[in-house]
Amino acid sequence: MSRIAIYPGSFDPVTNGHIDIIERGLKLFDKIIVTILHNPAKTSLFSLAERIEMLTESLKIYNTIEIDTYGGLLVDYAQKRKAHAILRGMRAVSDFEYEFQMALMNRRLNRDTETVFLMTGLRWIFTSSSIIKEAARFGGNIKGMVPPIVSKHLKTKFRGDASQD
Ligand code: PNS
């Protein structure tokens, strides 16, 4: 039986930290469905179409990855896709409270839901979409923290110019 995990998130935008978790997850699962969901606590910088494009380009080398979007509850989506687990990355203790609360709420909403946490590589411990967007907004060099397509999109968004590196 093929083991499927859903890797949910806002992916606004995808970072190398997300990709690190996906690569780790691929060692445990046969297939990972990377799903963009709505986080009501966040206002997104990139449109859904832009986020899909960046994920698709960044993950094109993996043939056991699917990219999808869903507008409702994560547990409903996981059930619909017959997923064995929800995959989430844990960077530091600061992530724990939010992740723990979300995993327990998801289990409460559907008692069959299992969340698997993977620890991110040390080099991505400080990386988040939010902090990268902030650095990029003020002209900071975010090379190496995000896939090249994301770097390009961030430059276009904040400088209207993606031609320079
Ligand atoms: O990358 P993020 O923003 O930390 O991801 C959070 C996300 C999108 C996975 C979470 O907000 C989510 O699952 N949203 C869909 C609605 C839902 O099911 N919420 C959790 C239980 S109330």
PDB file of C-alpha atoms in Angstrom, residues 5 10 32 37 42 48 50 61 63 71 85 87 93 105 114-115 121-122 127-128 130 135 141 145 147 150-151:
ATOM      1  CA  ALA A   5       1.133  12.444   3.389  1.00  0.00           C
ATOM      2  CA  SER A  10       0.344  28.876   3.108  1.00  0.00           C
ATOM      3  CA  ILE A  32       3.490  13.820  -0.663  1.00  0.00           C
ATOM      4  CA  LEU A  37      -4.650  26.103   2.274  1.00  0.00           C
ATOM      5  CA  LYS A  42      -2.297  35.680   7.434  1.00  0.00           C
ATOM      6  CA  LEU A  48      -2.759  31.444  -5.384  1.00  0.00           C
ATOM      7  CA  GLU A  50       1.798  32.581  -8.186  1.00  0.00           C
ATOM      8  CA  ILE A  61      12.436  17.215 -10.032  1.00  0.00           C
ATOM      9  CA  ASN A  63       7.937  12.683  -9.390  1.00  0.00           C
ATOM     10  CA  GLY A  71     -10.455  26.009   0.400  1.00  0.00           C
ATOM     11  CA  ALA A  85      -0.737  11.589   7.781  1.00  0.00           C
ATOM     12  CA  LEU A  87       3.215  16.394   7.654  1.00  0.00           C
ATOM     13  CA  VAL A  93      10.473  25.472  20.466  1.00  0.00           C
ATOM     14  CA  MET A 105      -7.594  20.527  16.992  1.00  0.00           C
ATOM     15  CA  GLU A 114      -2.355  11.751  12.538  1.00  0.00           C
ATOM     16  CA  THR A 115       0.182  14.564  12.347  1.00  0.00           C
ATOM     17  CA  GLY A 121      17.740  20.964   9.116  1.00  0.00           C
ATOM     18  CA  LEU A 122      19.718  23.305  11.386  1.00  0.00           C
ATOM     19  CA  THR A 127      13.917  30.560   7.903  1.00  0.00           C
ATOM     20  CA  SER A 128      10.285  31.500   7.509  1.00  0.00           C
ATOM     21  CA  SER A 130       7.456  35.974   6.720  1.00  0.00           C
ATOM     22  CA  ALA A 135      14.155  41.044   4.239  1.00  0.00           C
ATOM     23  CA  ASN A 141      19.799  39.475  -0.088  1.00  0.00           C
ATOM     24  CA  MET A 145      17.115  30.773   1.395  1.00  0.00           C
ATOM     25  CA  PRO A 147      14.446  28.490  -4.695  1.00  0.00           C
ATOM     26  CA  VAL A 150      10.977  32.571  -5.597  1.00  0.00           C
ATOM     27  CA  SER A 151      13.907  34.944  -5.506  1.00  0.00           C
TER      28      SER A 151
END
